[in-house]
PDB file of C-alpha atoms in Angstrom:
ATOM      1  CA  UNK A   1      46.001 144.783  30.349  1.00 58.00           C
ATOM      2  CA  UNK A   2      49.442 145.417  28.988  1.00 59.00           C
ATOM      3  CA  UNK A   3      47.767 147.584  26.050  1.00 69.00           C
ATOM      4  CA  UNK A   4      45.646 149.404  28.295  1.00 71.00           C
ATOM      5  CA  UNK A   5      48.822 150.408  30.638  1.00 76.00           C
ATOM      6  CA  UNK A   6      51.166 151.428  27.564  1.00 78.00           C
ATOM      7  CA  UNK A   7      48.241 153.543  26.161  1.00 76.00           C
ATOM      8  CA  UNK A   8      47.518 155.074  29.068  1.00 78.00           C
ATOM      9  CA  UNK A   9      50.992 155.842  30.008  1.00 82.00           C
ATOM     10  CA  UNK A  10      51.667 158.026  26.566  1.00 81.00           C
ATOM     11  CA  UNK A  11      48.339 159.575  27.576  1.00 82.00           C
ATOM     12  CA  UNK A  12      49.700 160.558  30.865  1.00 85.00           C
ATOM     13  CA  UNK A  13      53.067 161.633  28.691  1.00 86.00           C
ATOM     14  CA  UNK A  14      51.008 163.573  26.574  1.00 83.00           C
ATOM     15  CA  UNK A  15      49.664 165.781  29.435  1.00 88.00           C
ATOM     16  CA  UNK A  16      52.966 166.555  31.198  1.00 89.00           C
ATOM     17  CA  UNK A  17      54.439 167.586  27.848  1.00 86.00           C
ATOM     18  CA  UNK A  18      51.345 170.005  27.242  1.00 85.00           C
ATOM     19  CA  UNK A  19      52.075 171.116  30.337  1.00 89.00           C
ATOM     20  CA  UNK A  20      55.231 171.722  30.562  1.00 88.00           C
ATOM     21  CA  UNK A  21      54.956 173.627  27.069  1.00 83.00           C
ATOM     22  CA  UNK A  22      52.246 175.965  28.729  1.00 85.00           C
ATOM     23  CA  UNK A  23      54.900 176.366  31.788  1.00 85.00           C
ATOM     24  CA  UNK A  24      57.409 177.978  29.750  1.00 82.00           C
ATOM     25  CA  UNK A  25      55.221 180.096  27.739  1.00 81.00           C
ATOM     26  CA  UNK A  26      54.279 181.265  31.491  1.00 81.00           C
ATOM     27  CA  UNK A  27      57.613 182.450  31.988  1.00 79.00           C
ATOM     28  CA  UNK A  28      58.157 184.372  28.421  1.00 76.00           C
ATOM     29  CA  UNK A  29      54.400 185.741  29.765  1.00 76.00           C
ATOM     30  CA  UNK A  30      56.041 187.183  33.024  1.00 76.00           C
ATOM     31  CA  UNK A  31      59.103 188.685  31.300  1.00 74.00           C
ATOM     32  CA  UNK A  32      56.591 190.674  28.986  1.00 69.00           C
ATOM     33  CA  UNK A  33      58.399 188.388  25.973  1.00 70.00           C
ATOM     34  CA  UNK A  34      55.065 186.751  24.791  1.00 70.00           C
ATOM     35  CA  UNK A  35      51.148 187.800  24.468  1.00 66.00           C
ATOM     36  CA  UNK A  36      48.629 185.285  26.063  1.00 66.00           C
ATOM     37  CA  UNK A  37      46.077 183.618  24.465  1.00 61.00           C
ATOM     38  CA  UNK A  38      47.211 184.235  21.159  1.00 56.00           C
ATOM     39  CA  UNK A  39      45.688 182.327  17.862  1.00 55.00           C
ATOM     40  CA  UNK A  40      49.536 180.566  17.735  1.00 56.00           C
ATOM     41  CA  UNK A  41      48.761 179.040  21.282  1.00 62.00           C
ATOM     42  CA  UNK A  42      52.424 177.680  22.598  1.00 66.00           C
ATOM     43  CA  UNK A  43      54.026 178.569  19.867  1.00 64.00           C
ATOM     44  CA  UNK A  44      53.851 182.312  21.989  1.00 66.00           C
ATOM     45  CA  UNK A  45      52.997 184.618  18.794  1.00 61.00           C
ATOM     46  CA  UNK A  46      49.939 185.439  16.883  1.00 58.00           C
ATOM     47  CA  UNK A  47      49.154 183.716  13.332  1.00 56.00           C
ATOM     48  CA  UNK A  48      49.819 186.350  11.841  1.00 59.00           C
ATOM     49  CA  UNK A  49      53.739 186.018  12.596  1.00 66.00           C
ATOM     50  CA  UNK A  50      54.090 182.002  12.089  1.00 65.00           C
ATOM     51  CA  UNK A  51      55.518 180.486   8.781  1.00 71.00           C
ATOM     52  CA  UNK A  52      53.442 178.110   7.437  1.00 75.00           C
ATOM     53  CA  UNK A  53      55.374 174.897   8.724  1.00 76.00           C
ATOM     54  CA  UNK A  54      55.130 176.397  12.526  1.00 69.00           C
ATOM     55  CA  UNK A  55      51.114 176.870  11.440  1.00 69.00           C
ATOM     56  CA  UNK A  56      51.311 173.465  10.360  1.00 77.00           C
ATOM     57  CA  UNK A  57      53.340 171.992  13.192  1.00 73.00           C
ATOM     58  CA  UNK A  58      50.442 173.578  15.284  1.00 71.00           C
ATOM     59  CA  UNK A  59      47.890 171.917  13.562  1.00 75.00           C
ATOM     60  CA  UNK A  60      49.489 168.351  13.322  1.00 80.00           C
ATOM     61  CA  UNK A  61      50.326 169.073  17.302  1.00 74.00           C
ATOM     62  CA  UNK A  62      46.762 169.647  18.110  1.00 73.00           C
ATOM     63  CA  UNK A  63      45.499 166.351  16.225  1.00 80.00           C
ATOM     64  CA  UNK A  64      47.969 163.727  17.635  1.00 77.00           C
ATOM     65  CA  UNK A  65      47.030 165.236  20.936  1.00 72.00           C
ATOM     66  CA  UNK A  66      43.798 164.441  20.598  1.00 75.00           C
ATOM     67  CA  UNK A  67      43.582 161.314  18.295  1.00 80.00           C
ATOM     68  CA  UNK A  68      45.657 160.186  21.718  1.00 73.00           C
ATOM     69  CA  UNK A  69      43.367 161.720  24.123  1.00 71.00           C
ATOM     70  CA  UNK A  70      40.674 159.793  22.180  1.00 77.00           C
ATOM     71  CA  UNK A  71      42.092 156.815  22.082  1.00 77.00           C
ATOM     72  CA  UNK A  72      42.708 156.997  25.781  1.00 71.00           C
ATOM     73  CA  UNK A  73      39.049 157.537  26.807  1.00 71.00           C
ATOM     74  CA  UNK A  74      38.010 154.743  23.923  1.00 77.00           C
ATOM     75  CA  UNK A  75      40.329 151.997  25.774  1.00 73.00           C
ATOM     76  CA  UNK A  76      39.430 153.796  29.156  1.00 68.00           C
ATOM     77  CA  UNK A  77      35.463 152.982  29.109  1.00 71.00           C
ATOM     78  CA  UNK A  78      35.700 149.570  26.485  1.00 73.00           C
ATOM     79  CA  UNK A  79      38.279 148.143  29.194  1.00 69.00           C
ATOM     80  CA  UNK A  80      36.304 149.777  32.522  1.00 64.00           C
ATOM     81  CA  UNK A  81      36.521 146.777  34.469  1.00 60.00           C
ATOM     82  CA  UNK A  82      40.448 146.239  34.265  1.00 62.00           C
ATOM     83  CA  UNK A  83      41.028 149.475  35.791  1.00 63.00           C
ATOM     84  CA  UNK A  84      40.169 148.063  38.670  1.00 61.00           C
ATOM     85  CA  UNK A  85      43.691 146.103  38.334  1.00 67.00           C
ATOM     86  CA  UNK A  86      46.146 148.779  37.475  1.00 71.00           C
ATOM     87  CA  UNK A  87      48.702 149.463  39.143  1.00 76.00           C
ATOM     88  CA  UNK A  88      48.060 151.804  42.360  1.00 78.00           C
ATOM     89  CA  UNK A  89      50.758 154.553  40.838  1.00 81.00           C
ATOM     90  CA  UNK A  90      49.146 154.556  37.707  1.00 79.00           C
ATOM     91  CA  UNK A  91      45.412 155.444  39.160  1.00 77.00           C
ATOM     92  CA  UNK A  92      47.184 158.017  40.977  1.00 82.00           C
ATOM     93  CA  UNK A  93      48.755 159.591  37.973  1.00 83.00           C
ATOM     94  CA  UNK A  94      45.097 159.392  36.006  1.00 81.00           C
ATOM     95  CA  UNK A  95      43.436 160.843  38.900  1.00 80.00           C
ATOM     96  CA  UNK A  96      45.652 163.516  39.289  1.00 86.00           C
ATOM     97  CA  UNK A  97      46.017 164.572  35.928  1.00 89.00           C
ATOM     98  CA  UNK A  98      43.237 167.553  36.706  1.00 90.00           C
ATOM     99  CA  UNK A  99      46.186 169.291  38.501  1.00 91.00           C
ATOM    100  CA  UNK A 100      48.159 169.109  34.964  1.00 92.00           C
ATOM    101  CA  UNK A 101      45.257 170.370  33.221  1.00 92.00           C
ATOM    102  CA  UNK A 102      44.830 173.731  35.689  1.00 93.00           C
ATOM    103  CA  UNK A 103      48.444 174.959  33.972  1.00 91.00           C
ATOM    104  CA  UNK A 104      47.625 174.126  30.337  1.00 89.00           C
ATOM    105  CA  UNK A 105      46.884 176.887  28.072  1.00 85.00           C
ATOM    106  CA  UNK A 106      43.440 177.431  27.001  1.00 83.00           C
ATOM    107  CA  UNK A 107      42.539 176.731  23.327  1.00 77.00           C
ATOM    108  CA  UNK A 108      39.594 177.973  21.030  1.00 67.00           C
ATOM    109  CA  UNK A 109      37.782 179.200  24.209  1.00 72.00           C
ATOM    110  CA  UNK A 110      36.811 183.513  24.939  1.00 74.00           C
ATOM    111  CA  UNK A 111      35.096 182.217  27.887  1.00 82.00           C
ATOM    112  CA  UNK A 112      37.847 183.450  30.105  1.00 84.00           C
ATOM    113  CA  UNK A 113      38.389 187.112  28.934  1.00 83.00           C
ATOM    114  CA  UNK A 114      35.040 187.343  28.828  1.00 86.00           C
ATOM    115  CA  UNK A 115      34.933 186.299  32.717  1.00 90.00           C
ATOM    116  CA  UNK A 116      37.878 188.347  33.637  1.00 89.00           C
ATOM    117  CA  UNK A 117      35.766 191.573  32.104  1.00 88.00           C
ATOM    118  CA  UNK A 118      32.854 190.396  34.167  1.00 91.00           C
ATOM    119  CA  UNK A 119      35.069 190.605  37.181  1.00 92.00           C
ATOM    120  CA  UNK A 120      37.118 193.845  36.529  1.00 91.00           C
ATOM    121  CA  UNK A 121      33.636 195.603  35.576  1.00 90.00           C
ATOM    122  CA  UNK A 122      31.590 194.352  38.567  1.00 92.00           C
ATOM    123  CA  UNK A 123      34.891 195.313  41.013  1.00 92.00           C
ATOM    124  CA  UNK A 124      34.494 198.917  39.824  1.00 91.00           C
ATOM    125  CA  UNK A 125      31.019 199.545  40.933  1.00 90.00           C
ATOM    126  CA  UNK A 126      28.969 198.745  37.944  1.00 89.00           C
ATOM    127  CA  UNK A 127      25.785 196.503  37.828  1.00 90.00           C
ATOM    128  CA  UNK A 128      26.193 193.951  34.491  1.00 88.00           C
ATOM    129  CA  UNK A 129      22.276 193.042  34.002  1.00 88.00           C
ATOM    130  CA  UNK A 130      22.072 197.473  33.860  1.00 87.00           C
ATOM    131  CA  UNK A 131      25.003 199.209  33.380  1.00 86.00           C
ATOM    132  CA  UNK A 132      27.310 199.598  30.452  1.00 85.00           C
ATOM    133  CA  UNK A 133      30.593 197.890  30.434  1.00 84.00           C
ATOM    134  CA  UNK A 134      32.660 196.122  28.146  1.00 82.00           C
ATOM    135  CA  UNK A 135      34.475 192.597  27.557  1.00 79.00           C
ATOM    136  CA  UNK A 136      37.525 191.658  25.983  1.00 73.00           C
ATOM    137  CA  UNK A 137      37.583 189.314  23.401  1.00 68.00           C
ATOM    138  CA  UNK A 138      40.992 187.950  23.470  1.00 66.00           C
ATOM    139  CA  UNK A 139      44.177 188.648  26.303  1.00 67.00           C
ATOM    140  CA  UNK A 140      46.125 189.502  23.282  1.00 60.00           C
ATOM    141  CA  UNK A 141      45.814 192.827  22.157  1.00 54.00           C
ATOM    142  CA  UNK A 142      44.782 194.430  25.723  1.00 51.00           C
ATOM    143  CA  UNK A 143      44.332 198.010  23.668  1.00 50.00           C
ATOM    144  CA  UNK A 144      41.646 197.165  20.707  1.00 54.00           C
ATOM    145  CA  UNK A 145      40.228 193.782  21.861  1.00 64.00           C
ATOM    146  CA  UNK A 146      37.249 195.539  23.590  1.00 70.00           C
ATOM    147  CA  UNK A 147      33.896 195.322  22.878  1.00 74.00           C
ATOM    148  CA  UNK A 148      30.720 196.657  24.265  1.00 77.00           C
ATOM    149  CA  UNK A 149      29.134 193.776  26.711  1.00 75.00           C
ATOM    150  CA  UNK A 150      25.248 194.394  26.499  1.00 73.00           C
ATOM    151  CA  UNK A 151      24.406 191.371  28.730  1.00 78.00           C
ATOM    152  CA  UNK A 152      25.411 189.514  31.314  1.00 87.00           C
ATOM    153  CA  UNK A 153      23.808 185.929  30.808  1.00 87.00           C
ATOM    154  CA  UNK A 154      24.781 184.292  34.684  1.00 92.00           C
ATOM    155  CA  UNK A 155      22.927 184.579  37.870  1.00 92.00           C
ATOM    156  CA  UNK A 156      24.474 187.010  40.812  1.00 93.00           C
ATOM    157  CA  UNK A 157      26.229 184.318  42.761  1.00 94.00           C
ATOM    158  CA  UNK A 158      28.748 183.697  39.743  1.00 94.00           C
ATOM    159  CA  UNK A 159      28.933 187.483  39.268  1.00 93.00           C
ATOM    160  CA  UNK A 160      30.474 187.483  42.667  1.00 94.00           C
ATOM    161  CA  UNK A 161      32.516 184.512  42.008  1.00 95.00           C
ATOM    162  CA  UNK A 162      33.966 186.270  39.169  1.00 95.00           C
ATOM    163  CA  UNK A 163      34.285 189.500  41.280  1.00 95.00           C
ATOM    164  CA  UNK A 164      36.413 187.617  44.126  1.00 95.00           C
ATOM    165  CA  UNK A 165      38.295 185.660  41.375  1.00 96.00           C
ATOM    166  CA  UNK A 166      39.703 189.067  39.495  1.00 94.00           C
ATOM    167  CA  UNK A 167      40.201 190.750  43.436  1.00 95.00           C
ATOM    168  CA  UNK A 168      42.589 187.744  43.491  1.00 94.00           C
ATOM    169  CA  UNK A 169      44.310 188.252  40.904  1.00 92.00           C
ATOM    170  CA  UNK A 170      45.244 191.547  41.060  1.00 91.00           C
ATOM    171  CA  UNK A 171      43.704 192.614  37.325  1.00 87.00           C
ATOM    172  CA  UNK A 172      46.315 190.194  36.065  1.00 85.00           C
ATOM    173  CA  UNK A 173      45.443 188.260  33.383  1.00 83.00           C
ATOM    174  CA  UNK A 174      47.540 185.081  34.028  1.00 84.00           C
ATOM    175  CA  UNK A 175      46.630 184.995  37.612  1.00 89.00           C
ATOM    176  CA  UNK A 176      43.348 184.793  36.890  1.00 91.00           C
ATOM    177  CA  UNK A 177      43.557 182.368  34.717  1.00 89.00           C
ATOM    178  CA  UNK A 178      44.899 180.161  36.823  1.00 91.00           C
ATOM    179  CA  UNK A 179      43.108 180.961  39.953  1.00 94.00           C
ATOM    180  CA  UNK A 180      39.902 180.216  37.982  1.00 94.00           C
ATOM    181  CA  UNK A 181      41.132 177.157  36.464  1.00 93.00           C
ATOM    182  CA  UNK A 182      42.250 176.307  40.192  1.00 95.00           C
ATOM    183  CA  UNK A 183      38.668 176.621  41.141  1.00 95.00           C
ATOM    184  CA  UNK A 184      36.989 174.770  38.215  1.00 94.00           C
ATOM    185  CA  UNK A 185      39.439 172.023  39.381  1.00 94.00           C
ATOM    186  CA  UNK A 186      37.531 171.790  42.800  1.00 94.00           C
ATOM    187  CA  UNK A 187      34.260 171.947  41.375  1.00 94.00           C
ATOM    188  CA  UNK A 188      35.260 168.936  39.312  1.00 93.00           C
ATOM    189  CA  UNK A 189      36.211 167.234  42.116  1.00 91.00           C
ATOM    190  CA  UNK A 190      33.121 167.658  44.413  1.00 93.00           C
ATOM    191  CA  UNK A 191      31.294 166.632  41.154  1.00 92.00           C
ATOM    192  CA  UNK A 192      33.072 163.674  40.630  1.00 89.00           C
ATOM    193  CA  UNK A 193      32.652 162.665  44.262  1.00 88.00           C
ATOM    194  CA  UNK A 194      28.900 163.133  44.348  1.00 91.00           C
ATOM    195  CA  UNK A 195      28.773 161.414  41.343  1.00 86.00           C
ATOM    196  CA  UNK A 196      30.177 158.460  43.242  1.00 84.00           C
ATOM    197  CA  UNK A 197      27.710 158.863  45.366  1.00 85.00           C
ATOM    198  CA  UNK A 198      24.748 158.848  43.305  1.00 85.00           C
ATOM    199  CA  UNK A 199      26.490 155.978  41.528  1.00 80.00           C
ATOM    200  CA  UNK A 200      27.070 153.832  44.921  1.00 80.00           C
ATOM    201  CA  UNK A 201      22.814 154.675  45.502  1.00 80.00           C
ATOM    202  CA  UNK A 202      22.370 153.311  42.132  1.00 76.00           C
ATOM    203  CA  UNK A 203      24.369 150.130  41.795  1.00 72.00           C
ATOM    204  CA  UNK A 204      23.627 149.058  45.225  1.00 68.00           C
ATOM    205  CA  UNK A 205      26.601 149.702  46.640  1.00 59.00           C
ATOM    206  CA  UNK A 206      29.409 148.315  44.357  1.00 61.00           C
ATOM    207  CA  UNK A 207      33.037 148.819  43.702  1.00 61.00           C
ATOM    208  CA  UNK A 208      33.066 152.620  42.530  1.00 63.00           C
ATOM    209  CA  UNK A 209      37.074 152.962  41.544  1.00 64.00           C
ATOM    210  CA  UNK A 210      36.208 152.105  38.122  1.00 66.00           C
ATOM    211  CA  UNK A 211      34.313 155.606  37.904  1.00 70.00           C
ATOM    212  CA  UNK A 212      36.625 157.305  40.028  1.00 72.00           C
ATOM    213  CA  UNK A 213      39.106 156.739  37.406  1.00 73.00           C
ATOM    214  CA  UNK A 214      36.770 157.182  34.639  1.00 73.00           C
ATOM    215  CA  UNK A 215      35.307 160.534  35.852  1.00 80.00           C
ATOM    216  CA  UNK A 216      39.158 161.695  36.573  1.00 82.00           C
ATOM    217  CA  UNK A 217      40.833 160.646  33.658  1.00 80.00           C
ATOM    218  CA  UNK A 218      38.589 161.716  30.770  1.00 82.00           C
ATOM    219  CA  UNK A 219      39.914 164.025  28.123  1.00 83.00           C
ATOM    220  CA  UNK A 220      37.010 165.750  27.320  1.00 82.00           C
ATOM    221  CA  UNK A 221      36.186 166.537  30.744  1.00 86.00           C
ATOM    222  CA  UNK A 222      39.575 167.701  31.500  1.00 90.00           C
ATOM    223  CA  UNK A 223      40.012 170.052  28.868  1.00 87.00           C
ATOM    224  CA  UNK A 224      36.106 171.839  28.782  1.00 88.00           C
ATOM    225  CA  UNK A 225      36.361 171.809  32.740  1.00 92.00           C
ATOM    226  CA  UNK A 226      39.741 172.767  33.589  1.00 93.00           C
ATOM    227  CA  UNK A 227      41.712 173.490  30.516  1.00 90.00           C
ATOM    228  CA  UNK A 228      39.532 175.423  28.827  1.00 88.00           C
ATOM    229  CA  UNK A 229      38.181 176.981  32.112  1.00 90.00           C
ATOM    230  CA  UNK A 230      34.471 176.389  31.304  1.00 90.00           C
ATOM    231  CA  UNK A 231      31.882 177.380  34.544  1.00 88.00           C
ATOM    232  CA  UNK A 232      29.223 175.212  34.508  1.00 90.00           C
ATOM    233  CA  UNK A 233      30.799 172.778  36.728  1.00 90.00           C
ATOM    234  CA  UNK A 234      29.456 175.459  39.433  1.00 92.00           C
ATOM    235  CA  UNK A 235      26.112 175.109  38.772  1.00 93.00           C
ATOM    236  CA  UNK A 236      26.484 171.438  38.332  1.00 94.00           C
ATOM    237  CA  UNK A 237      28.190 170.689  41.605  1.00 95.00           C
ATOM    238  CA  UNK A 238      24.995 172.347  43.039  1.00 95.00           C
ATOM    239  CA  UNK A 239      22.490 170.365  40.965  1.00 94.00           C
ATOM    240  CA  UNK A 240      23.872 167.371  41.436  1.00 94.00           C
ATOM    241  CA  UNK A 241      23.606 168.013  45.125  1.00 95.00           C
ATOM    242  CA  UNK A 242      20.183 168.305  44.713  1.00 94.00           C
ATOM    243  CA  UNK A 243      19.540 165.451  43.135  1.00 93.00           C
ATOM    244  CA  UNK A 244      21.384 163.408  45.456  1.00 92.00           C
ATOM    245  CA  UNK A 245      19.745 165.343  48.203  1.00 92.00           C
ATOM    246  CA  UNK A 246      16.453 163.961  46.369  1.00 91.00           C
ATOM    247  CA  UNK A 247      17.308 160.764  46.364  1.00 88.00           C
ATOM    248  CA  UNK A 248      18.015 160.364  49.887  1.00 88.00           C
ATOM    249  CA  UNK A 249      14.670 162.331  51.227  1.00 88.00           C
ATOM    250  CA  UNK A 250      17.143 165.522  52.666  1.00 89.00           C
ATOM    251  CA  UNK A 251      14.191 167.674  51.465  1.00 88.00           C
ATOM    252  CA  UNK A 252      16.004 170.449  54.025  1.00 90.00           C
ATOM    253  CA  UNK A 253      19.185 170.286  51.299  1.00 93.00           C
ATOM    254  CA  UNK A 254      17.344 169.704  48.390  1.00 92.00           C
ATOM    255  CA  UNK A 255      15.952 173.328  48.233  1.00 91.00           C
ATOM    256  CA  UNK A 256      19.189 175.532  48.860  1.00 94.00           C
ATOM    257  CA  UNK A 257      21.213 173.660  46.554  1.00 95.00           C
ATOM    258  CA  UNK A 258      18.756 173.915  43.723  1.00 93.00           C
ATOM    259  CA  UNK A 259      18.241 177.316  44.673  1.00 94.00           C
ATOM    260  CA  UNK A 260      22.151 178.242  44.140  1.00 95.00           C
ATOM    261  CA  UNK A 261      22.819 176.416  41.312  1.00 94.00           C
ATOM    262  CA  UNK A 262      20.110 178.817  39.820  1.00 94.00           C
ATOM    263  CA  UNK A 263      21.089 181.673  41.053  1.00 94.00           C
ATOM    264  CA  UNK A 264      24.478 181.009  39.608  1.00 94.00           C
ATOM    265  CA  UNK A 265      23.502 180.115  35.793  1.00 91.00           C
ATOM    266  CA  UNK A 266      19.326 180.261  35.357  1.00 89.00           C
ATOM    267  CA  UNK A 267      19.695 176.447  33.207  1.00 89.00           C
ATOM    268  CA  UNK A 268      18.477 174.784  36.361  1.00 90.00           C
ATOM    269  CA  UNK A 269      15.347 176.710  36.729  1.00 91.00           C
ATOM    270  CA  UNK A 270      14.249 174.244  33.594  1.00 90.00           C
ATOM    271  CA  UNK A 271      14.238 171.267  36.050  1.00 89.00           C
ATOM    272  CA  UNK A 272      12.234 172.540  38.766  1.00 89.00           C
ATOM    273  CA  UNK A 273       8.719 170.794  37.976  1.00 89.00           C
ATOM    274  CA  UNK A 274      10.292 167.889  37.814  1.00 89.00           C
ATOM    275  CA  UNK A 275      11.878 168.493  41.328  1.00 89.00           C
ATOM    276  CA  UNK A 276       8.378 169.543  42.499  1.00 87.00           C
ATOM    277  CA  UNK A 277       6.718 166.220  40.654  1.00 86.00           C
ATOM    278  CA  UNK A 278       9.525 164.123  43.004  1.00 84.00           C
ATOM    279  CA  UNK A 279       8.889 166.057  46.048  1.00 84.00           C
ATOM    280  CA  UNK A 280       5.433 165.161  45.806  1.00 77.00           C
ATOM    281  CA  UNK A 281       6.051 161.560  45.483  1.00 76.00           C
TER     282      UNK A 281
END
């Protein structure tokens, strides 16, 4: 148990130090003294401008990080059952850790310019699946990053999603950014709860605080979901709903929430015949 807690608690180090690195490249963002989302990540400069020991820092950086993040979710799911007996601070640091993750800057992702674009170019008036419009591939260089969008691969609801998300921001890039993240935080945590759920249905009702911390806690999660800003915890949240809605007969809920969660990325529509085969059961 002693292990577990000392591993844990450098993983919970690890994630206020990213974060407070991201925090003051925020500021430098604000004051106009640093690009985001540039290839040198918090080192706030592109690789073009780094020596070769700040490249290399970078790189060494990134791999402890994650060796530790590793390690963490190793000893995290080989030692489930003694999370049950950490201490009650501790849980509450894991499970909050999704909070860290909304202010950590993004790495190796172009999902969010690409859904900032989305936004700014639905705002305006134009229609993605027919109309022209074009997406920027990095926050860097806001002049010559642009390139000509000629699809739009998501279903209307998270076209509006993105629409509401850029209105929010005020066409600022950090702001959206965060208010995104923000959200993808949220759908994380409805996902995580009806996981619990589905899990309490499943194992007959046992002691579910093992997964909470499990489903809170794990690095990959963290950093696809919220770091990284990924959306497909939308659609997701709405197909898990469904399932669970399945499982307890709420044919009424079943429906709509399927029905959503492919109107906001068309993956779902794969998993309808097997919704109609349970129905019919």
């Amino acid at each position: 148990m002693l292990k577990l807690k000392n591993i844990l608690s450098v993983y919970i180090a690890a994630w206020f130090v990213l974060a407070g690195f991201s925090i003051a490249r925020y500021a430098k963002i604000l004051a106009g003294k640093c690009a985001f989302f540039t290839n040198g990540w918090l080192m706030c400069g592109p690789q073009s401008q780094l020596s070769n020991l700040e490249k290399s820092g970078i790189v060494i950086f990134i791999i402890a990080f994650f060796i530790c993040f590793l390690a963490a979710a190793w000893l995290l799911w080989k030692n489930n059952d003694q999370t049950i007996g950490l201490p009650k601070k501790l849980k509450w640091l894991l499970l909050s850790l999704g909070v860290l993750a909304v202010f950590v800057v993004p790495l190796g992702t172009t999902d969010m310019p690409f859904d900032f674009s989305a936004g700014k170019a639905i705002s305006s008036g134009l229609n993605p699946y027919a109309d022209p419009w074009v997406h920027q591939v990095d926050f860097t260089d806001q002049g010559v990053s642009y390139i000509p969008a000629n699809y739009f691969p998501y279903g209307p609801i998270a076209a509006e999603a993105f629409r509401w998300v850029y209105k929010l921001s005020g066409d600022r890039a950090l702001m959206f950014m965060l208010a995104w993240k923000f959200f993808m935080l949220l759908t994380l945590t409805g996902c995580g709860f009806l996981t619990m759920k589905l899990g309490r249905l499943l194992s007959n009702n046992t002691n579910t605080t093992t997964r909470y911390v499990l489903w809170f806690a794990q690095p990959i999660l963290l950093w696809e979901w919220v770091v990284n800003g990924h959306f497909d915890g939308l659609w997701l949240f709405f197909l898990l709903l469904a399932i669970y809605a399945a499982h307890t007969k709420r044919w009424w809920l079943m429906v709509p929430a399927l029905t959503i969660g492919i109107w906001i990325k068309f993956v779902p529509v794969l998993l309808v015949p097997f919704f109609a085969l349970w129905w019919g059961q």
